[in-house]
Structure formats: C-alpha cells, structure tokens
XYZ file of C-alpha atoms in Angstrom:
334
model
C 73.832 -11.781 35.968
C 70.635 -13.969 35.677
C 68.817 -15.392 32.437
C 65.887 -17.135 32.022
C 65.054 -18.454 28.459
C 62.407 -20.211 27.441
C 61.753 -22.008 23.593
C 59.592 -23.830 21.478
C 60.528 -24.925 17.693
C 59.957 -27.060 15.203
C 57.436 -29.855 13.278
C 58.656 -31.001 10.181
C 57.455 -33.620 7.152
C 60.307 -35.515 5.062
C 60.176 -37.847 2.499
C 63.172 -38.828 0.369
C 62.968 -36.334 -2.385
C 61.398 -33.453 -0.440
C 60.895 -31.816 2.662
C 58.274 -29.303 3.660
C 58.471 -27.720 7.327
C 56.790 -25.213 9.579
C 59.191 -23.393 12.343
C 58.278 -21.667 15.647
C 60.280 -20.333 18.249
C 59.465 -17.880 21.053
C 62.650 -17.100 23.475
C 62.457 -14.803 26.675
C 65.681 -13.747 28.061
C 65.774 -11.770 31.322
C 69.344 -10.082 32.762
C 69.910 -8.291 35.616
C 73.288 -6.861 35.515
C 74.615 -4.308 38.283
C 78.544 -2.773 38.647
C 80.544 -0.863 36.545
C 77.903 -0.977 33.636
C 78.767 1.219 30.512
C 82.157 2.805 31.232
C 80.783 4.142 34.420
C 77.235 5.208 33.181
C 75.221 2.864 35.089
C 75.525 0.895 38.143
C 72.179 -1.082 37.683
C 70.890 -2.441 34.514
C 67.825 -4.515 33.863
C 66.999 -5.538 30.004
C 63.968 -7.999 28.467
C 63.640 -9.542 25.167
C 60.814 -10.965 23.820
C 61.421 -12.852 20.160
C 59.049 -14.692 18.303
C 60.863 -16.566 14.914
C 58.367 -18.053 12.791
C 59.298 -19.607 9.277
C 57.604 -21.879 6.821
C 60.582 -23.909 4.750
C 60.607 -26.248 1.336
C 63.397 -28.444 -0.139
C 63.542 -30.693 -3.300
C 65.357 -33.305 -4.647
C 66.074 -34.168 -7.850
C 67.736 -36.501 -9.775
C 68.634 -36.073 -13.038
C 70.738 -38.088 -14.696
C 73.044 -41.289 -13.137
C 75.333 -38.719 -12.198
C 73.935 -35.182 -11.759
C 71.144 -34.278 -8.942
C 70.115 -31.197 -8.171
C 68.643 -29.558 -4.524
C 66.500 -26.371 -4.360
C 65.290 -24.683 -1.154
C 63.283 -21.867 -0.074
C 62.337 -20.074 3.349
C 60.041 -17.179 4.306
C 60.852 -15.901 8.034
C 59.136 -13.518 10.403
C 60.812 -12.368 13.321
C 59.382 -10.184 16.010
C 61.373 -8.497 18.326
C 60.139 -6.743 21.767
C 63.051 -5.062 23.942
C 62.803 -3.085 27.724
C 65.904 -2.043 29.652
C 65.626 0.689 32.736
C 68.590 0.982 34.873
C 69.689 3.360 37.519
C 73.558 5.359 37.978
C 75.017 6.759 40.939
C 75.075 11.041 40.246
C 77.497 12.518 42.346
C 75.646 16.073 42.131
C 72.595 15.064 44.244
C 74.461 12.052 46.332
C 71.882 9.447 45.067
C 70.908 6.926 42.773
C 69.252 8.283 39.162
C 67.370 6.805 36.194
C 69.241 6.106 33.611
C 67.289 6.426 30.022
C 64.573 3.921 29.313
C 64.396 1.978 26.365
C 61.424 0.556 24.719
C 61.199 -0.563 21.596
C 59.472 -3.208 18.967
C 61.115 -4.698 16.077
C 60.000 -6.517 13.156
C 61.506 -8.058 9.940
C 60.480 -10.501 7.201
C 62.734 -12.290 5.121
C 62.783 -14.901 2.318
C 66.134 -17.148 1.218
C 66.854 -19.936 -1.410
C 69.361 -21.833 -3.038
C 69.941 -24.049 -6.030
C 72.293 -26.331 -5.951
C 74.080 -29.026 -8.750
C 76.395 -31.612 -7.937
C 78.032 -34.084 -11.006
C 80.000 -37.176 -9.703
C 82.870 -37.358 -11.574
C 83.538 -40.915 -9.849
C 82.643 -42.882 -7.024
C 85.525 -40.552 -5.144
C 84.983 -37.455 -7.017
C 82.305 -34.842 -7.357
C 81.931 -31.057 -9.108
C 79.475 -28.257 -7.325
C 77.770 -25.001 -7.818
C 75.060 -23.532 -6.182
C 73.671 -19.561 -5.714
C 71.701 -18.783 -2.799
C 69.561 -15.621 -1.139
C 70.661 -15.730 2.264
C 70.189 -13.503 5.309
C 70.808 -12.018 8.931
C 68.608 -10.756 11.234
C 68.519 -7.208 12.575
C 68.925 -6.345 15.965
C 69.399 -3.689 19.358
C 72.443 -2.501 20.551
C 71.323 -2.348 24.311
C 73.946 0.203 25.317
C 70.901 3.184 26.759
C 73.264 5.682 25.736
C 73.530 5.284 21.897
C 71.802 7.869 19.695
C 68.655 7.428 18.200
C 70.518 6.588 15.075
C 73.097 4.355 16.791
C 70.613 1.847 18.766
C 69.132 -0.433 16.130
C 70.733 -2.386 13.239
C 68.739 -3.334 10.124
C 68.951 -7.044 8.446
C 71.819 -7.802 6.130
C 71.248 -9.581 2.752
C 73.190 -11.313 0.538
C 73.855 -13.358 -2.897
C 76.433 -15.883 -2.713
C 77.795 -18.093 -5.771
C 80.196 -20.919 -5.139
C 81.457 -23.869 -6.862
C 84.026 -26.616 -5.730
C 85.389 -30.130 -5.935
C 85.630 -32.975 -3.678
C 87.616 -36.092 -3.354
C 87.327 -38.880 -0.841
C 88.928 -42.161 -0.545
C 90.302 -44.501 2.254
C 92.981 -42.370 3.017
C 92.581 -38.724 1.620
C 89.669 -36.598 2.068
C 89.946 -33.132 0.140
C 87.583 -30.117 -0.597
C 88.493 -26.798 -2.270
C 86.084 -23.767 -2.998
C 85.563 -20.435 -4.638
C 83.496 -18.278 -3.990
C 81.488 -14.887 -4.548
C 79.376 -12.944 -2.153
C 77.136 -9.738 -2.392
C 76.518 -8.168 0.952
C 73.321 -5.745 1.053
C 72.591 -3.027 3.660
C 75.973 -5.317 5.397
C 76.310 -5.571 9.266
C 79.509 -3.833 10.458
C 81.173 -3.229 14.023
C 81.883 0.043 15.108
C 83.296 2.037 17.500
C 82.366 5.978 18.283
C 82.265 8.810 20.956
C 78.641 9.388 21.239
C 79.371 12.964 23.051
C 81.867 15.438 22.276
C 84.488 15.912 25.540
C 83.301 13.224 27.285
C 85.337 10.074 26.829
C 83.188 7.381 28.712
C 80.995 7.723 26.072
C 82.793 5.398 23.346
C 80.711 2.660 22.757
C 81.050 -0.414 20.865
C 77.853 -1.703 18.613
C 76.709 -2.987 15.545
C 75.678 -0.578 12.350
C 74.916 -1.204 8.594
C 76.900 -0.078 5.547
C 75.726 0.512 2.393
C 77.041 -3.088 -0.071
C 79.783 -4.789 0.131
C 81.502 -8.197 -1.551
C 83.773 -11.230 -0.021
C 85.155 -13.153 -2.592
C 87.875 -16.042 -2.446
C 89.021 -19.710 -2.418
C 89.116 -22.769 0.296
C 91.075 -25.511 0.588
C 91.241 -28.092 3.104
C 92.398 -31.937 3.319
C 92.943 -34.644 5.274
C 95.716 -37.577 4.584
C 96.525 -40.744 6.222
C 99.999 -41.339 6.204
C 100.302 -44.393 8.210
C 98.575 -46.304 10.344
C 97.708 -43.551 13.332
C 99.131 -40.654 11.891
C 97.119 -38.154 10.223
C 98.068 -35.202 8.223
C 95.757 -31.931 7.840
C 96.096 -28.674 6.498
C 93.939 -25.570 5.486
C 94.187 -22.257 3.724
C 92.112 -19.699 2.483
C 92.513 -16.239 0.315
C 90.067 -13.826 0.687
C 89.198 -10.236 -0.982
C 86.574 -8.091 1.214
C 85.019 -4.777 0.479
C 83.233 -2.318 2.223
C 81.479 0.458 -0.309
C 81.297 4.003 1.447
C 78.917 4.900 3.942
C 77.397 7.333 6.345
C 77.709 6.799 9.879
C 76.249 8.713 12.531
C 78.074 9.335 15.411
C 75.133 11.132 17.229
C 71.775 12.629 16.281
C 73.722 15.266 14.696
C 76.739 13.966 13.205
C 77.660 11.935 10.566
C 81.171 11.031 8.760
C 81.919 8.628 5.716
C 83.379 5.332 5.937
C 84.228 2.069 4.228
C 85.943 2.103 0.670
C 88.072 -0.368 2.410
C 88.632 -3.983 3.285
C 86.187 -4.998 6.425
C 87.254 -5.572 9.648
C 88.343 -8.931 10.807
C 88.707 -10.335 7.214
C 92.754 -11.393 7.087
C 93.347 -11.766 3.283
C 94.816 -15.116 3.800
C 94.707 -18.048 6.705
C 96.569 -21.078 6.915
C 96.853 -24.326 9.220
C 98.554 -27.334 9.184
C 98.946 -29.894 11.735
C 99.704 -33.385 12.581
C 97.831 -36.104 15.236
C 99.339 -39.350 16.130
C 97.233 -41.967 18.311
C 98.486 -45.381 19.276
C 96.105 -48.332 20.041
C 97.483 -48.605 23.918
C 95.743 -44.828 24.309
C 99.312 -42.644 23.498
C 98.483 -39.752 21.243
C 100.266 -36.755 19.954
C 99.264 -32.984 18.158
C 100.683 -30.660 16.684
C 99.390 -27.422 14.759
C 100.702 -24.363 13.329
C 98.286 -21.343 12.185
C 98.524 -17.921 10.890
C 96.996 -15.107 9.309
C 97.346 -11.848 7.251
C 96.917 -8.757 9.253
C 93.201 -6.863 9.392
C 91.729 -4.173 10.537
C 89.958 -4.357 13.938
C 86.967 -2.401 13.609
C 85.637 -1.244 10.169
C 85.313 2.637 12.064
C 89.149 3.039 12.960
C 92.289 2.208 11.167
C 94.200 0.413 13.941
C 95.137 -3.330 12.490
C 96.690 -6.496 13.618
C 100.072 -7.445 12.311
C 100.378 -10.556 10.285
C 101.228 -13.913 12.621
C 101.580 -17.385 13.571
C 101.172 -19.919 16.178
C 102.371 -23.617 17.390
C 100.233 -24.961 19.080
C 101.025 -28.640 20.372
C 99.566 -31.680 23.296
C 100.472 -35.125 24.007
C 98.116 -37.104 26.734
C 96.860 -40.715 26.941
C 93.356 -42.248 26.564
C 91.717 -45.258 28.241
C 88.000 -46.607 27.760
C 86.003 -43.261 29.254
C 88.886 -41.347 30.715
C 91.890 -39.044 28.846
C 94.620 -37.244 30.176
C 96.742 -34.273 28.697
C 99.339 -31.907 28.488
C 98.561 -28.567 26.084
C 100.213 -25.878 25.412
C 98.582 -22.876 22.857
C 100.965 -20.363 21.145
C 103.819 -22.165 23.311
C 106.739 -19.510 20.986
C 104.724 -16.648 23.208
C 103.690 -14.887 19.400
C-alpha cells in the first residue's frame, strides 16, 4: 500500500486575553491496495480523497475577580470531502479479471462549536471548574464498494457536554477528579451486517449513525510522591452510556431496530494503578495493574467482553541518551 498526503494549515493572532484564528487544510491521500481485499471481493483496489477543512476560530479571556476567570470559545468549520475508488476481482465464471463497483462521491458538512468555561481558585493549590460546550465530529465514507446505498456514508455527530471538577497540586501530589454529562446527536456507532442474504463474505464492518444517545460519569486520577524516586499513580473512572433505538439498514431493502442499550466499547468502570521507581545512577522500576468492566463489542451484536485485569511490569537502566529494558505486558497471560 502507497500514500501520498499533502497539507497546509494554519495562521493565527494571539494576544493575552484573546485569540482570533483562521484555519486551512487541504490533504490528498492516494492507496493502492491489491490481495485478498474485502473477504475475497476484490483483488485490486485503488481509492482517492480529496479534503479541504477550513475554519475561522475565537477565544476570550476574562478575568473577573482575584480568583474567578472565565474562557469562552467559538468555531465555524467547513469541510469538503471528494472520494474515488475503482478496483478489479478475479470472477471465476469468465476466467478473468472484472470491475468491481465504482464509487464516486462528494461530501460536505458545516459545523459550529463553543464552550464556556469558569474556574475559582480555592488556593494557590486548589481550583473548582465547570464549563458546557457544543462540540462535534465529522462525517465520513465507509470505502468498503460493496455497502448499500444506505450503508456507505456516515453523517456528523453532535454533542452537548457539561462537566465540572476539582484540582489540587502541590510538591508532591497532583490530583484531578471529574463529572460529567454528555448529549450525543445523530451519534456515530460501529456496526457489523451481512449486506446479502446467503452469502457470507458479505459481512462488513463500518461506521453508521443512531438516533441520541448520553455518556455520563466521574474521573479520577492522581499522582503522589512517596519518597524520593518513587512515584505512586492511580486512575478510575465510572461511566453510564446509552444508545436510544434506531433503524439500521442492512441493505437497500432492509432495516431492523437497534440500540436501547449501553454502546459498544464503553466498560462501566476502569481502573489503574501503578508504581515507578528511578534511581539517580539510571536503575528504574514499573509496575501497573489495569482492568475493566465487560462491554459489548459492536453496538449491532450482543457478543461482549468479560470483565478483566492486567500486570503489567519493566525494570531497565538509563544513561545520558541511551536506555535499556526488560517488559513484560499482561505477564499472568489474562
């Protein structure tokens, strides 16, 4: 496979309490892909995109008081989207090389995003936060030639988010926890179908949109020194997903209802903690254990991981430019 890209972004005006920006970027990426392509369904496959991102971008400063400022942001974004594949597939029937179907297709979104932001300090260690935002992801082509009509494009995603948290820092702790909300609008989901009845070689991964959806939950993470060269750190997060029901087409005639569920790769919980030692002759030490809840794989099937952890752990020496270690990931074979 060979790619070619080729960009050009950004010119941008600061002062101390604002910033004002214009963004441009224009990216061509070429691939030429041959082999087992598409379960089987092509043996040649040769795909362009042309995308033009331009955005125009304001942030202010303010503030108030001795101890609360405030930041506010908005962005406007165009992005342009221009996509050609051909390809060819090996048909048995006539002994020779056929065209496989032809895409092309031109894509175009505009989007707009903000956020205010407020942050009190407590103390010269302590501060409080809040902020809403309008965010956004672009849409997209699935590039698999096969996908119905319905199947081949995905549509932006929107979203609200609300969060508010605390944070501590001092010589030897450093400490952040969150909560948060999030509405997800026409949300981007993975899934997984047979395009065509009987025929097996035609289930395809890609992306889709669902209807709404919500992720809401709480962060935590800190960092402690507990003597001199030893570090303590640990993580965790809860989280509550939801995916309302949807239509999804399976082909240009089909269509079945999902969601009213959790989304796919969203464990309910996550946790790490680990420890790293380093010694001033260049000696140093790790060690980290992780898990998570179990989750569904794909938000179009029911199959799901089982909850788990891992140790994870390395020991190597450093010296002026140069390291040298010994890791081992998951080393209880979870």
């Amino acid at each position: 496979q060979e790619t070619h890209k080729i960009s050009l972004s950004s010119d941008k005006l600061s002062s101390t309490s604002w910033i004002v920006g214009y963004y441009r970027s224009q990216t061509n990426e070429s691939d030429e892909a041959s082999g087992w392509l598409f379960g089987g369904d092509a043996t040649s496959v040769s795909t362009n995109f042309d995308i033009t991102n331009t955005a125009i971008y304001a942030q202010s400063s303010l503030k108030i008081s001795n101890h609360l400022s405030t930041i506010f942001n908005i962005r406007t974004e165009d992005n342009f989207t221009k996509y050609f594949s051909s390809g060819l597939n090996w048909d048995w029937g006539v002994t020779d090389y056929v065209a496989i179907p032809e895409v092309s297709e031109e894509i175009q979104h505009t989007f707009s995003g903000s956020k205010i932001a407020f942050v009190y300090n407590l103390n010269h260690s302590m501060n409080v936060f809040t902020s809403i935002s309008e965010g956004y992801k672009a849409g997209g082509v699935n590039q698999n030639p096969y996908l119905s009509k319905f199947s081949r494009f995905y549509d932006p995603e929107f979203n609200t988010n609300v969060e508010a948290g605390i944070k501590y820092v001092s010589d030897n702790l450093l400490s952040n926890f969150t909560i948060f909300s999030m509405n997800r609008k026409n949300q981007q989901v993975q899934i997984s179908s047979q395009q065509e009845e009987g025929n097996s070689n035609s289930f395809y991964f890609y992306t889709s949109n669902a209807a709404t959806g919500t992720n809401k939950g709480a962060e935590f993470d800190s960092k402690v020194k507990l003597l001199s060269g030893l570090v303590l750190r640990m993580s965790c997060g809860i989280l509550e997903t939801h995916i309302d029901a949807y239509e999804f087409w399976t082909d240009d005639a089909t269509k079945t209802i999902l969601g009213d569920r959790e989304q796919a790769m969203a464990p309910p919980y996550n946790f790490a903690i680990g420890m790293n030692y380093s010694h001033s002759f260049g000696l140093f030490a790790d060690v980290e254990y992780t898990g998570k809840d179990g989750y569904y794989y794909s938000d179009s099937h029911n199959q799901k991981s089982d909850a788990y952890q891992l140790l994870h752990l390395k020991i190597g020496y450093s010296k002026n430019l140069w390291s040298l270690s010994v890791w081992g990931k998951n080393i209880l074979d979870t």
